[in-house]
Short mmCIF file of C-alpha atoms and ligand atoms in Angstrom, two decimals:
data_model
loop_
_atom_site.label_atom_id
_atom_site.label_comp_id
_atom_site.label_asym_id
_atom_site.label_seq_id
_atom_site.Cartn_x
_atom_site.Cartn_y
_atom_site.Cartn_z
CA UNK A 72 0.00 0.00 0.00
CA UNK A 73 2.97 2.35 0.50
CA UNK A 74 5.22 3.64 -2.29
CA UNK A 75 8.83 2.48 -2.45
CA UNK A 76 9.93 5.92 -1.34
CA UNK A 77 7.70 5.91 1.74
CA UNK A 78 9.04 2.50 2.69
CA UNK A 79 12.60 3.65 2.09
CA UNK A 80 12.20 6.70 4.35
CA UNK A 81 10.42 4.57 6.91
CA UNK A 82 13.21 2.02 6.90
CA UNK A 83 15.99 4.58 7.01
CA UNK A 84 14.51 7.73 8.44
CA UNK A 85 16.73 10.82 8.04
CA UNK A 86 17.37 13.30 10.86
CA UNK A 87 16.09 11.23 13.75
CA UNK A 88 16.54 12.61 17.24
CA UNK A 89 16.51 15.91 19.03
CA UNK A 90 18.59 19.07 18.82
CA UNK A 91 19.53 19.97 22.37
CA UNK A 92 20.00 23.70 21.70
CA UNK A 93 17.18 23.99 19.17
CA UNK A 94 15.93 27.48 18.29
CA UNK A 95 12.41 26.24 17.67
CA UNK A 96 10.54 23.14 18.79
CA UNK A 97 7.16 22.12 17.42
CA UNK A 98 5.18 19.41 19.09
CA UNK A 99 1.96 18.40 17.41
CA UNK A 100 -0.50 15.57 17.82
CA UNK A 101 -2.71 13.87 15.33
CA UNK A 102 -6.25 14.26 16.63
CA UNK A 103 -7.46 11.43 14.41
CA UNK A 104 -5.36 8.52 15.56
CA UNK A 105 -3.44 9.96 18.51
CA UNK A 106 0.07 10.08 17.11
CA UNK A 107 2.69 12.65 18.04
CA UNK A 108 5.50 14.36 16.17
CA UNK A 109 8.13 16.70 17.56
CA UNK A 110 10.29 18.79 15.22
CA UNK A 111 13.48 20.55 16.29
CA UNK A 112 14.94 23.40 14.20
CA UNK A 113 18.29 25.12 14.31
CA UNK A 114 17.93 28.52 12.67
CA UNK A 115 20.57 31.08 11.77
CA UNK A 116 20.06 34.32 9.83
CA UNK A 117 16.52 33.37 9.01
CA UNK A 118 17.64 30.10 7.43
CA UNK A 119 17.00 26.58 8.74
CA UNK A 120 20.43 25.05 9.27
CA UNK A 121 19.37 21.79 10.80
CA UNK A 122 16.20 19.86 11.53
CA UNK A 123 15.51 16.72 13.51
CA UNK A 124 12.40 14.86 14.57
CA UNK A 125 10.90 12.36 16.96
CA UNK A 126 7.69 10.62 15.99
CA UNK A 127 5.31 8.18 17.60
CA UNK A 128 3.19 6.98 14.74
CA UNK A 129 2.61 4.79 11.75
CA UNK A 130 4.85 4.15 8.77
CA UNK A 131 3.44 7.15 6.92
CA UNK A 132 3.93 9.41 9.92
CA UNK A 133 7.58 8.40 10.26
CA UNK A 134 8.26 8.70 6.54
CA UNK A 135 6.62 12.14 6.28
CA UNK A 136 8.53 13.32 9.35
CA UNK A 137 11.74 12.22 7.72
CA UNK A 138 10.86 13.88 4.41
CA UNK A 139 9.70 17.09 6.09
CA UNK A 140 13.02 17.51 7.88
CA UNK A 141 14.81 16.97 4.58
CA UNK A 142 12.63 19.53 2.84
CA UNK A 143 13.04 22.31 5.39
CA UNK A 144 16.80 22.08 5.69
CA UNK A 145 18.49 25.00 3.96
CA UNK A 146 15.23 26.85 3.43
CA UNK A 147 14.43 30.33 4.73
CA UNK A 148 11.65 30.54 7.25
CA UNK A 149 9.31 32.02 4.67
CA UNK A 150 10.08 29.21 2.24
CA UNK A 151 9.59 26.58 4.93
CA UNK A 152 6.19 28.00 5.78
CA UNK A 153 5.14 27.40 2.17
CA UNK A 154 5.60 23.64 2.54
CA UNK A 155 2.22 21.92 2.56
CA UNK A 156 1.34 18.41 3.59
CA UNK A 157 0.62 17.68 -0.08
CA UNK A 158 4.13 18.72 -1.00
CA UNK A 159 5.55 16.37 1.62
CA UNK A 160 3.35 13.53 0.39
CA UNK A 161 4.27 14.23 -3.23
CA UNK A 162 7.96 14.21 -2.40
CA UNK A 163 7.33 10.66 -1.15
CA UNK A 164 5.57 9.68 -4.40
CA UNK A 165 2.22 9.93 -2.71
CA UNK A 166 0.42 8.33 0.23
CA UNK A 167 -2.63 6.07 0.33
CA UNK A 168 -5.77 8.23 0.76
CA UNK A 169 -6.45 7.03 4.32
CA UNK A 170 -2.88 8.01 5.27
CA UNK A 171 -2.98 11.58 3.98
CA UNK A 172 -3.88 12.84 7.44
CA UNK A 173 -0.48 11.65 8.69
CA UNK A 174 1.26 14.14 6.42
CA UNK A 175 -0.73 16.95 8.02
CA UNK A 176 1.27 16.22 11.15
CA UNK A 177 4.48 17.08 9.29
CA UNK A 178 3.17 20.37 7.94
CA UNK A 179 1.88 21.34 11.35
CA UNK A 180 5.13 20.40 13.06
CA UNK A 181 7.10 22.70 10.75
CA UNK A 182 4.69 25.57 11.46
CA UNK A 183 4.69 24.93 15.19
CA UNK A 184 8.49 24.87 15.34
CA UNK A 185 8.74 28.15 13.43
CA UNK A 186 6.03 29.66 15.59
CA UNK A 187 8.03 28.64 18.68
CA UNK A 188 11.17 30.20 17.19
CA UNK A 189 9.32 33.46 16.54
CA UNK A 190 7.78 33.50 20.00
CA UNK A 191 11.20 33.10 21.54
CA UNK A 192 12.47 36.00 19.42
CA UNK A 193 9.65 38.22 20.61
CA UNK A 194 10.40 37.34 24.19
CA UNK A 195 14.10 38.14 23.70
CA UNK A 196 13.35 41.61 22.32
CA UNK B 65 8.30 -16.25 5.58
CA UNK B 66 7.40 -16.69 9.21
CA UNK B 67 3.63 -16.68 9.40
CA UNK B 68 2.30 -15.83 12.86
CA UNK B 69 -1.14 -14.59 11.92
CA UNK B 70 -3.16 -17.80 12.19
CA UNK B 71 -6.03 -16.01 13.93
CA UNK B 72 -6.50 -13.95 10.77
CA UNK B 73 -6.55 -17.01 8.55
CA UNK B 74 -4.79 -20.33 8.10
CA UNK B 75 -3.42 -22.10 5.05
CA UNK B 76 -5.52 -25.04 3.92
CA UNK B 77 -4.26 -28.36 5.16
CA UNK B 78 -3.10 -30.33 2.07
CA UNK B 79 -5.40 -33.17 3.13
CA UNK B 80 -8.31 -30.72 3.01
CA UNK B 81 -7.39 -29.61 -0.50
CA UNK B 82 -7.12 -33.21 -1.59
CA UNK B 83 -10.57 -34.01 -0.23
CA UNK B 84 -12.05 -31.00 -2.04
CA UNK B 85 -10.50 -31.44 -5.47
CA UNK B 86 -12.88 -34.08 -6.89
CA UNK B 87 -15.81 -31.80 -6.11
CA UNK B 88 -14.81 -29.05 -8.52
CA UNK B 89 -14.98 -30.81 -11.88
CA UNK B 90 -15.82 -34.42 -11.29
CA UNK B 91 -18.61 -34.40 -8.71
CA UNK B 92 -19.78 -30.97 -9.69
CA UNK B 93 -23.51 -31.59 -9.82
CA UNK B 94 -26.02 -29.50 -7.93
CA UNK B 95 -27.05 -31.28 -4.72
CA UNK B 96 -30.61 -30.13 -5.38
CA UNK B 97 -30.73 -31.95 -8.73
CA UNK B 98 -32.68 -35.17 -8.83
CA UNK B 99 -30.40 -37.06 -11.19
CA UNK B 100 -27.84 -39.48 -9.86
CA UNK B 101 -24.80 -37.15 -9.95
CA UNK B 102 -26.87 -34.56 -8.08
CA UNK B 103 -27.85 -37.12 -5.49
CA UNK B 104 -24.24 -38.14 -5.14
CA UNK B 105 -23.30 -34.55 -4.35
CA UNK B 106 -26.21 -34.44 -1.90
CA UNK B 107 -24.95 -37.55 -0.14
CA UNK B 108 -21.45 -36.06 0.07
CA UNK B 109 -22.61 -32.88 1.78
CA UNK B 110 -24.91 -34.81 4.10
CA UNK B 111 -21.96 -36.97 5.11
CA UNK B 112 -20.04 -33.75 5.75
CA UNK B 113 -22.90 -32.44 7.85
CA UNK B 114 -22.90 -35.59 9.89
CA UNK B 115 -19.12 -35.37 10.45
CA UNK B 116 -19.42 -31.78 11.62
CA UNK B 117 -22.44 -32.55 13.81
CA UNK B 118 -20.65 -35.35 15.61
CA UNK B 119 -17.57 -33.12 15.98
CA UNK B 120 -19.80 -30.70 17.91
CA UNK B 121 -21.99 -33.16 19.76
CA UNK B 122 -24.95 -31.90 17.72
CA UNK B 123 -27.65 -33.49 15.59
CA UNK B 124 -27.25 -33.39 11.83
CA UNK B 125 -30.28 -31.21 11.26
CA UNK B 126 -28.82 -28.65 13.65
CA UNK B 127 -25.90 -27.75 11.37
CA UNK B 128 -26.52 -25.14 8.65
CA UNK B 129 -23.88 -24.36 6.05
CA UNK B 130 -23.07 -20.71 5.37
CA UNK B 131 -20.43 -18.65 3.59
CA UNK B 132 -18.41 -18.16 6.77
CA UNK B 133 -18.29 -16.74 10.26
CA UNK B 134 -19.71 -13.34 9.37
CA UNK B 135 -22.75 -14.80 7.66
CA UNK B 136 -23.28 -17.28 10.48
CA UNK B 137 -23.31 -14.54 13.09
CA UNK B 138 -25.53 -12.31 10.96
CA UNK B 139 -28.00 -15.17 10.54
CA UNK B 140 -27.93 -16.07 14.22
CA UNK B 141 -28.40 -12.59 15.62
CA UNK B 142 -30.61 -10.98 13.03
CA UNK B 143 -32.50 -14.22 12.50
CA UNK B 144 -33.45 -14.60 16.17
CA UNK B 145 -34.11 -10.89 16.63
CA UNK B 146 -36.56 -10.92 13.74
CA UNK B 147 -38.21 -14.17 14.75
CA UNK B 148 -38.78 -13.01 18.34
CA UNK B 149 -39.45 -9.33 17.76
CA UNK B 150 -43.02 -9.68 19.05
CA UNK B 151 -41.77 -11.24 22.26
CA UNK B 152 -39.22 -8.57 23.09
CA UNK B 153 -36.75 -6.11 21.64
CA UNK B 154 -33.88 -6.17 24.12
CA UNK B 155 -30.58 -7.77 23.12
CA UNK B 156 -27.34 -8.28 25.04
CA UNK B 157 -23.80 -8.64 23.78
CA UNK B 158 -20.33 -7.67 25.00
CA UNK B 159 -18.06 -4.72 24.29
CA UNK B 160 -15.32 -6.94 22.88
CA UNK B 161 -17.14 -8.83 20.14
CA UNK B 162 -15.81 -9.10 16.62
CA UNK B 163 -17.23 -6.54 14.20
CA UNK B 164 -19.17 -9.34 12.49
CA UNK B 165 -21.27 -9.38 15.66
CA UNK B 166 -21.01 -5.80 16.92
CA UNK B 167 -22.10 -4.22 13.68
CA UNK B 168 -25.13 -6.47 13.44
CA UNK B 169 -26.23 -5.22 16.85
CA UNK B 170 -25.54 -1.62 15.86
CA UNK B 171 -27.76 -2.02 12.81
CA UNK B 172 -30.51 -3.65 14.91
CA UNK B 173 -30.37 -0.65 17.23
CA UNK B 174 -31.29 1.53 14.25
CA UNK B 175 -34.23 -0.78 13.64
CA UNK B 176 -35.71 -0.21 17.06
CA UNK B 177 -34.02 -2.86 19.20
CA UNK B 178 -32.25 -1.83 22.36
CA UNK B 179 -28.86 -3.37 23.00
CA UNK B 180 -26.80 -3.69 26.19
CA UNK B 181 -23.05 -3.97 25.63
CA UNK B 182 -21.65 -5.80 28.65
CA UNK B 183 -18.36 -4.52 30.05
CA UNK B 184 -15.35 -6.78 30.59
CA UNK B 185 -12.85 -6.86 33.43
CA UNK B 186 -9.20 -5.89 33.01
CA UNK B 187 -8.48 -9.32 31.55
CA UNK B 188 -11.27 -9.10 29.03
CA UNK B 189 -13.62 -11.50 30.77
CA UNK B 190 -17.40 -11.06 30.68
CA UNK B 191 -18.79 -11.87 34.11
CA UNK B 192 -22.04 -13.83 34.41
CA UNK B 193 -23.18 -11.46 37.20
CA UNK B 194 -22.96 -8.58 34.73
CA UNK B 195 -25.17 -10.51 32.36
CA UNK B 196 -27.60 -11.27 35.14
CA UNK B 197 -27.92 -7.56 35.92
CA UNK B 198 -28.47 -6.71 32.27
CA UNK B 199 -31.29 -9.19 31.61
CA UNK B 200 -34.81 -7.81 31.38
CA UNK B 201 -38.18 -9.45 30.85
CA UNK B 202 -38.02 -8.39 27.19
CA UNK B 203 -34.49 -9.73 26.60
CA UNK B 204 -34.68 -12.19 23.71
CA UNK B 205 -31.07 -12.87 22.78
CA UNK B 206 -27.59 -12.85 24.32
CA UNK B 207 -24.46 -13.16 22.16
CA UNK B 208 -21.00 -13.54 23.68
CA UNK B 209 -17.93 -14.74 21.82
CA UNK B 210 -16.23 -17.99 22.85
CA UNK B 211 -12.67 -16.67 22.56
CA UNK B 212 -11.56 -13.19 21.65
CA UNK B 213 -9.63 -12.94 18.40
CA UNK B 214 -7.16 -10.35 19.69
CA UNK B 215 -6.40 -11.52 23.21
CA UNK B 216 -7.35 -15.20 22.88
CA UNK B 217 -9.21 -14.94 26.21
CA UNK B 218 -11.86 -17.62 26.69
CA UNK B 219 -15.21 -16.48 28.00
CA UNK B 220 -17.15 -18.56 30.55
CA UNK B 221 -19.72 -19.57 27.95
CA UNK B 222 -21.39 -22.40 29.87
CA UNK B 223 -22.10 -20.08 32.83
CA UNK B 224 -23.19 -17.22 30.61
CA UNK B 225 -25.52 -19.47 28.64
CA UNK B 226 -27.08 -20.76 31.84
CA UNK B 227 -27.72 -17.24 33.11
CA UNK B 228 -29.23 -16.25 29.75
CA UNK B 229 -31.53 -19.28 29.79
CA UNK B 230 -32.63 -18.59 33.35
CA UNK B 231 -33.67 -15.18 32.07
CA UNK B 232 -35.58 -16.76 29.20
CA UNK B 233 -33.19 -15.56 26.48
CA UNK B 234 -31.60 -17.43 23.61
CA UNK B 235 -27.81 -17.71 23.66
CA UNK B 236 -25.46 -17.38 20.68
CA UNK B 237 -21.69 -17.68 20.72
CA UNK B 238 -19.26 -16.61 18.03
CA UNK B 239 -16.86 -19.55 18.15
CA UNK B 240 -14.86 -18.61 15.08
CA UNK B 241 -11.60 -18.62 17.06
CA UNK B 242 -12.22 -21.81 19.02
CA UNK B 243 -13.75 -24.34 16.64
CA UNK B 244 -10.93 -26.62 15.55
CA UNK B 245 -8.58 -25.31 18.23
CA UNK B 246 -10.21 -26.66 21.39
CA UNK B 247 -12.80 -29.41 21.93
CA UNK B 248 -16.35 -28.11 21.69
CA UNK B 249 -19.53 -29.85 22.70
CA UNK B 250 -22.60 -27.72 22.21
CA UNK B 251 -24.54 -29.58 24.87
CA UNK B 252 -21.78 -29.03 27.43
CA UNK B 253 -21.56 -25.36 26.49
CA UNK B 254 -25.34 -25.20 26.55
CA UNK B 255 -25.57 -22.73 23.68
CA UNK B 256 -28.48 -22.40 21.25
CA UNK B 257 -26.43 -21.05 18.37
CA UNK B 258 -22.75 -21.26 17.52
CA UNK B 259 -20.93 -19.65 14.57
CA UNK B 260 -17.82 -21.05 12.92
CA UNK B 261 -15.63 -20.42 9.90
CA UNK B 262 -13.58 -23.08 8.09
CA UNK B 263 -10.58 -20.96 7.13
CA UNK B 264 -9.67 -20.39 10.77
CA UNK B 265 -8.87 -24.06 11.21
CA UNK B 266 -7.09 -25.11 8.02
CA UNK B 267 -10.22 -25.32 5.89
CA UNK B 268 -11.05 -23.20 2.84
CA UNK B 269 -12.25 -19.59 2.85
CA UNK B 270 -15.85 -18.77 1.97
CA UNK B 271 -17.51 -21.52 4.00
CA UNK B 272 -18.66 -21.85 7.58
CA UNK B 273 -21.54 -23.17 9.59
CA UNK B 274 -24.08 -22.17 12.14
CA UNK B 275 -25.20 -24.62 14.78
CA UNK B 276 -28.87 -24.02 15.57
CA UNK B 277 -30.28 -26.03 18.44
CA UNK B 278 -33.48 -27.77 17.43
CA UNK B 279 -36.50 -25.59 18.10
CA UNK B 280 -34.64 -22.27 18.13
CA UNK B 281 -36.77 -19.69 16.34
CA UNK B 282 -34.84 -18.11 13.49
CA UNK B 283 -35.78 -16.12 10.39
CA UNK B 284 -33.69 -16.79 7.27
CA UNK B 285 -31.60 -13.86 6.05
CA UNK B 286 -30.81 -15.07 2.55
CA UNK B 287 -33.98 -15.85 0.66
CA UNK B 288 -34.39 -18.08 -2.36
CA UNK B 289 -34.80 -21.79 -2.81
CA UNK B 290 -35.53 -24.22 -0.05
CA UNK B 291 -31.93 -25.09 0.82
CA UNK B 292 -30.66 -25.86 4.31
CA UNK B 293 -34.16 -26.56 5.63
CA UNK B 294 -35.34 -23.15 4.57
CA UNK B 295 -32.82 -21.41 6.81
CA UNK B 296 -30.31 -20.40 4.19
CA UNK B 297 -31.03 -20.29 0.47
CA UNK B 298 -28.41 -20.74 -2.23
CA UNK B 299 -26.72 -23.67 -3.91
CA UNK B 300 -24.38 -25.27 -1.42
CA UNK B 301 -20.63 -24.64 -1.70
CA UNK B 302 -19.97 -28.34 -2.14
CA UNK B 303 -16.16 -28.35 -2.31
CA UNK B 304 -16.02 -25.89 0.59
CA UNK B 305 -18.34 -27.99 2.73
CA UNK B 306 -16.36 -31.16 2.00
CA UNK B 307 -13.16 -29.32 2.89
CA UNK B 308 -14.62 -27.98 6.12
CA UNK B 309 -15.71 -31.45 7.19
CA UNK B 310 -12.24 -32.79 6.46
CA UNK B 311 -10.75 -29.97 8.52
CA UNK B 312 -13.03 -30.95 11.42
CA UNK B 313 -11.97 -34.58 11.11
CA UNK B 314 -8.30 -33.63 11.20
CA UNK B 315 -8.85 -31.25 14.12
CA UNK B 316 -10.65 -33.91 16.07
CA UNK B 317 -7.69 -36.23 15.78
CA UNK B 318 -4.85 -33.76 16.10
CA UNK B 319 -5.95 -30.83 18.22
CA UNK B 320 -4.83 -32.33 21.52
CA UNK B 321 -1.28 -32.75 20.32
CA UNK B 322 -1.34 -29.37 18.57
CA UNK B 323 -2.43 -27.66 21.75
CA UNK B 324 0.55 -29.07 23.62
CA UNK B 325 3.08 -28.30 20.91
CA UNK B 326 1.84 -24.85 19.92
CA UNK B 327 1.17 -23.88 23.53
CA UNK B 328 4.78 -24.61 24.42
CA UNK B 329 5.99 -22.49 21.52
CA UNK B 330 3.71 -19.61 22.49
CA UNK B 331 5.01 -19.71 26.06
CA UNK B 332 8.56 -19.77 24.77
CA UNK B 333 7.84 -16.73 22.63
CA UNK B 334 6.36 -14.79 25.52
CA UNK B 335 9.18 -15.68 27.85
CA UNK B 336 11.78 -14.76 25.26
CA UNK B 337 10.22 -11.39 24.51
CA UNK B 338 9.75 -10.59 28.14
CA UNK B 339 13.38 -11.31 28.90
CA UNK B 340 14.72 -9.27 26.02
CA UNK B 341 12.39 -6.29 25.62
CA UNK B 342 11.87 -3.84 28.47
CA UNK B 343 8.47 -2.19 28.99
CA UNK B 344 6.25 -4.68 27.28
CA UNK B 345 3.06 -6.14 28.62
CA UNK B 346 1.53 -9.46 27.70
CA UNK B 347 -2.23 -9.15 27.75
CA UNK B 348 -4.31 -11.50 29.91
CA UNK B 349 -1.38 -13.80 30.46
CA UNK B 350 -2.77 -15.39 33.60
CA UNK B 351 -6.33 -16.18 32.62
CA UNK B 352 -7.63 -19.04 30.47
CA UNK B 353 -6.92 -18.15 26.85
CA UNK B 354 -6.20 -19.82 23.54
CA UNK B 355 -2.87 -21.60 23.54
CA UNK B 356 -1.85 -20.13 20.20
CA UNK B 357 -2.43 -16.43 20.83
CA UNK B 358 -0.19 -13.80 22.36
CA UNK B 359 -1.07 -10.13 22.45
CA UNK B 360 1.90 -7.97 23.33
CA UNK B 361 1.73 -4.28 24.15
CA UNK B 362 4.92 -2.40 23.46
CA UNK B 363 5.19 0.93 25.23
CA UNK B 364 6.30 4.11 23.38
CA UNK B 365 5.90 2.74 19.86
CA UNK B 366 3.07 2.37 17.40
CA UNK B 367 1.84 -0.98 16.10
CA UNK B 368 1.81 -0.39 12.36
CA UNK B 369 5.45 0.63 12.35
CA UNK B 370 6.26 -2.50 14.37
CA UNK B 371 4.24 -4.62 11.97
CA UNK B 372 5.94 -3.14 8.89
CA UNK B 373 9.39 -3.68 10.36
CA UNK B 374 8.54 -7.28 11.19
CA UNK B 375 7.24 -7.66 7.65
CA UNK B 376 10.58 -6.42 6.30
CA UNK B 377 12.07 -9.36 8.21
CA UNK B 378 9.54 -11.75 6.68
CA UNK B 379 7.51 -12.04 9.88
CA UNK B 380 3.72 -11.74 9.49
CA UNK B 381 1.68 -10.53 12.49
CA UNK B 382 -1.21 -8.16 13.06
CA UNK B 383 -1.79 -5.10 15.21
CA UNK B 384 -4.66 -3.42 17.03
CA UNK B 385 -3.19 0.02 16.50
CA UNK B 386 -5.44 2.87 15.39
CA UNK B 387 -3.13 3.46 12.46
CA UNK B 388 -3.75 -0.03 11.06
CA UNK B 389 -7.53 0.15 11.24
CA UNK B 390 -9.47 1.88 8.52
CA UNK B 391 -11.52 3.62 11.20
CA UNK B 392 -8.32 4.98 12.79
CA UNK B 393 -9.51 3.86 16.18
CA UNK B 394 -7.45 1.67 18.45
CA UNK B 395 -8.64 -1.81 19.32
CA UNK B 396 -12.04 -1.64 20.99
CA UNK B 397 -11.07 -4.80 22.85
CA UNK B 398 -8.06 -3.23 24.56
CA UNK B 399 -9.97 -0.04 25.34
CA UNK B 400 -12.77 -2.13 26.90
CA UNK B 401 -10.14 -3.86 29.08
CA UNK B 402 -9.16 -0.41 30.32
CA UNK B 403 -5.81 -0.03 28.57
CA UNK B 404 -4.94 3.58 27.72
CA UNK B 405 -4.94 4.71 24.09
CA UNK B 406 -1.14 4.91 23.85
CA UNK B 407 -0.62 1.34 25.00
CA UNK B 408 -3.39 0.00 22.79
CA UNK B 409 -1.58 1.78 19.99
CA UNK B 410 1.48 -0.42 20.41
CA UNK B 411 -0.27 -3.77 20.23
CA UNK B 412 1.11 -6.68 18.27
CA UNK B 413 -0.71 -9.98 18.00
CA UNK B 414 1.23 -13.17 17.42
CA UNK B 415 -0.97 -16.14 16.58
CA UNK B 416 0.73 -19.45 16.07
CA UNK B 417 -0.45 -22.58 14.34
CA UNK B 418 0.12 -25.97 12.85
CA UNK B 419 3.21 -25.08 10.86
CA UNK B 420 4.94 -22.85 13.39
CA UNK B 421 8.42 -24.15 14.13
CA UNK B 422 10.71 -23.66 17.06
CA UNK B 423 13.40 -22.00 14.90
CA UNK B 424 10.84 -19.44 13.81
CA UNK B 425 10.14 -18.48 17.39
CA UNK B 426 13.89 -18.19 18.05
CA UNK B 427 14.18 -15.86 15.09
CA UNK B 428 11.29 -13.65 16.23
CA UNK B 429 12.75 -13.44 19.71
CA UNK B 430 16.07 -12.39 18.18
CA UNK B 431 14.67 -9.81 15.75
CA UNK B 432 11.91 -8.20 17.79
CA UNK B 433 14.09 -6.45 20.39
CA UNK B 434 16.13 -4.72 17.68
CA UNK B 435 13.01 -3.45 15.95
CA UNK B 436 11.57 -2.12 19.18
CA UNK B 437 14.85 -0.43 20.00
CA UNK B 438 15.01 1.24 16.62
CA UNK B 439 11.45 2.58 16.88
CA UNK B 440 11.91 3.72 20.45
CA UNK B 441 14.93 5.72 19.33
CA UNK B 442 12.56 7.61 17.01
CA UNK B 443 9.78 7.96 19.56
CA UNK B 444 9.34 11.13 21.63
CA UNK B 445 7.90 9.05 24.47
CA UNK B 446 10.80 6.76 25.18
CA UNK B 447 11.71 6.17 28.74
CA UNK B 448 13.64 8.71 30.71
CA UNK B 449 12.32 11.63 28.70
S1 FES C 610 0.00 8.44 12.29
FE1 FES C 610 -1.67 7.13 12.77
S2 FES C 610 -2.34 6.56 10.85
FE2 FES C 610 -0.55 7.63 10.41
#
C-alpha cells in the first residue's frame, strides 16, 4: 500500500533525534489517531540550518517526518512555511488516501516549530 | 516467511485440498438436482454435515452451512431478533465482540431494538453477574464470543448461557476462534447457536456453519430456494463444505497434540520477549486463553510501524493500533479492558499454528528487540524523557 519511497524513508529515516539547543521546537498531535510528532529546528540568519524529529506513529507518519526535515533544511523561514502536507506527500511519491492525514502532522510540526522560534524571538526583544 | 497470523486465517491443510479437489470438476452436480450425480453430491454434503455434527456433539439437522463466520453470526443474531421481535426487543452482547457481531447489533439498534453492551474486566472476561444484571423481561437474545480474536481470552460460555436461559433468552456464541482449536460440545456449552468459519482451522475460505439447536426460532436472512431446511437459500458450496468437514476430522484427531506443541511455543515466545524487551506487557497472560495467541503491548511505539518492520524481516503478524484500522480507532477490545490509548496503539498480536516451528520463534525473539529499540529511538515518548 505504501510507495517504495515511503518504505525507504520509513526504513531509514533521516534526521532522527533531538537538537539539544534547538531554536524552535514544534510538538503536534494527530487528533485522528493519537500520534505525536516533535520537530526541532536550528535557525541562523533566518535560514534553517538543521532539523531533527521524533515521531510516535505509523509508517506514513515516520516517513513524512523524515521527508519534512529533509525539505526544510536549507530553506528560509518564509520558504519553509510554504511547505504543505501535499508537498511532503508528493515528495514521497504519494500516500494512500487514508494516510494523507499523517502528512498533516508534518506540515503542522514545521509551522509549530517556526512559531516557537518566533515567539522566543519576541520574548528576547 | 514466518507466518504468525493464524487467527487472521490459516493455510488449507493439504489433506483438506485433496478431499475438495474431486468436487470441482468431477462431482460438480447441484445437490438439489434429482439425477444421480446430483444425489451423489447431496450424499457427500450430508456426510459432511454428519461429520461436523458429531464433531460438535450436535444433531445433523442442527448444522446449517453458510459462507463463513460473518454470515453465520448475521443469521444467528438478526434471524433470532426478527423471529422473536413480538416477544421482546432487548438484546445483550459484549463490548469486545468481533465486528461481524457488533455491527449487526448496531444495525438492529437503528431498527428499534435496544442493546446492552456488557463490560469486561481488566483481563477481558465477561462476568455472568454482569449478564444477570443486564437481563430484562423483554431480553430475547444474548451473544457472547467464545474466545476473543485479539487476546485469545476464553469467555465462561457455559455459565453465561445458563444465566441467559434462566432469564428466558436465547444464547449465541461466536466460536470462530475456538472451533478446531479446542474441543467443543454444544450440549456441554449449553448454547443455542454457535458460529464457525472453516478458514480459521485449516479449511477453505468462503464456508462456515451455524449450529442451531433444534427448536430455536430463526428467520432466514438469505432468501431463495428451499436449501438448508429453509434457513439459508443458495446452492451449497460443495467443495467448501467437503473441505470444512475434512478440517473438522483432522482437528478432532490432532488438536490435543497441537495444543501441547503450539502452547509450548507460544510460552517460549512470551518468555523470550519478556526477557529481552523492556516495557512490554503481555495481555491476559494469567487467565484461560487460547494456547496459540499472544497479544503484546509495546510501550512508546506504534503498532503499524512494528508490523511493517517485522514484515521487512519476513515475519507476518497483526496489530490493534489505530493506524492499522481503517476507522483509525485503536482496538475496541483493549480499550474495553481499560488499557490507555497509547498502549493499545502499540499492540502486536502473534498467533501461532500448525506449521509454526521452534526455529521461527527463536528468530522472532532475536529480531523483535532490535526493531523495538530502533522505533523507540525515534519515539518522543521513550523512557527517561
Ligand atoms: S499516524 Fe496514525 S495513521 Fe498515520
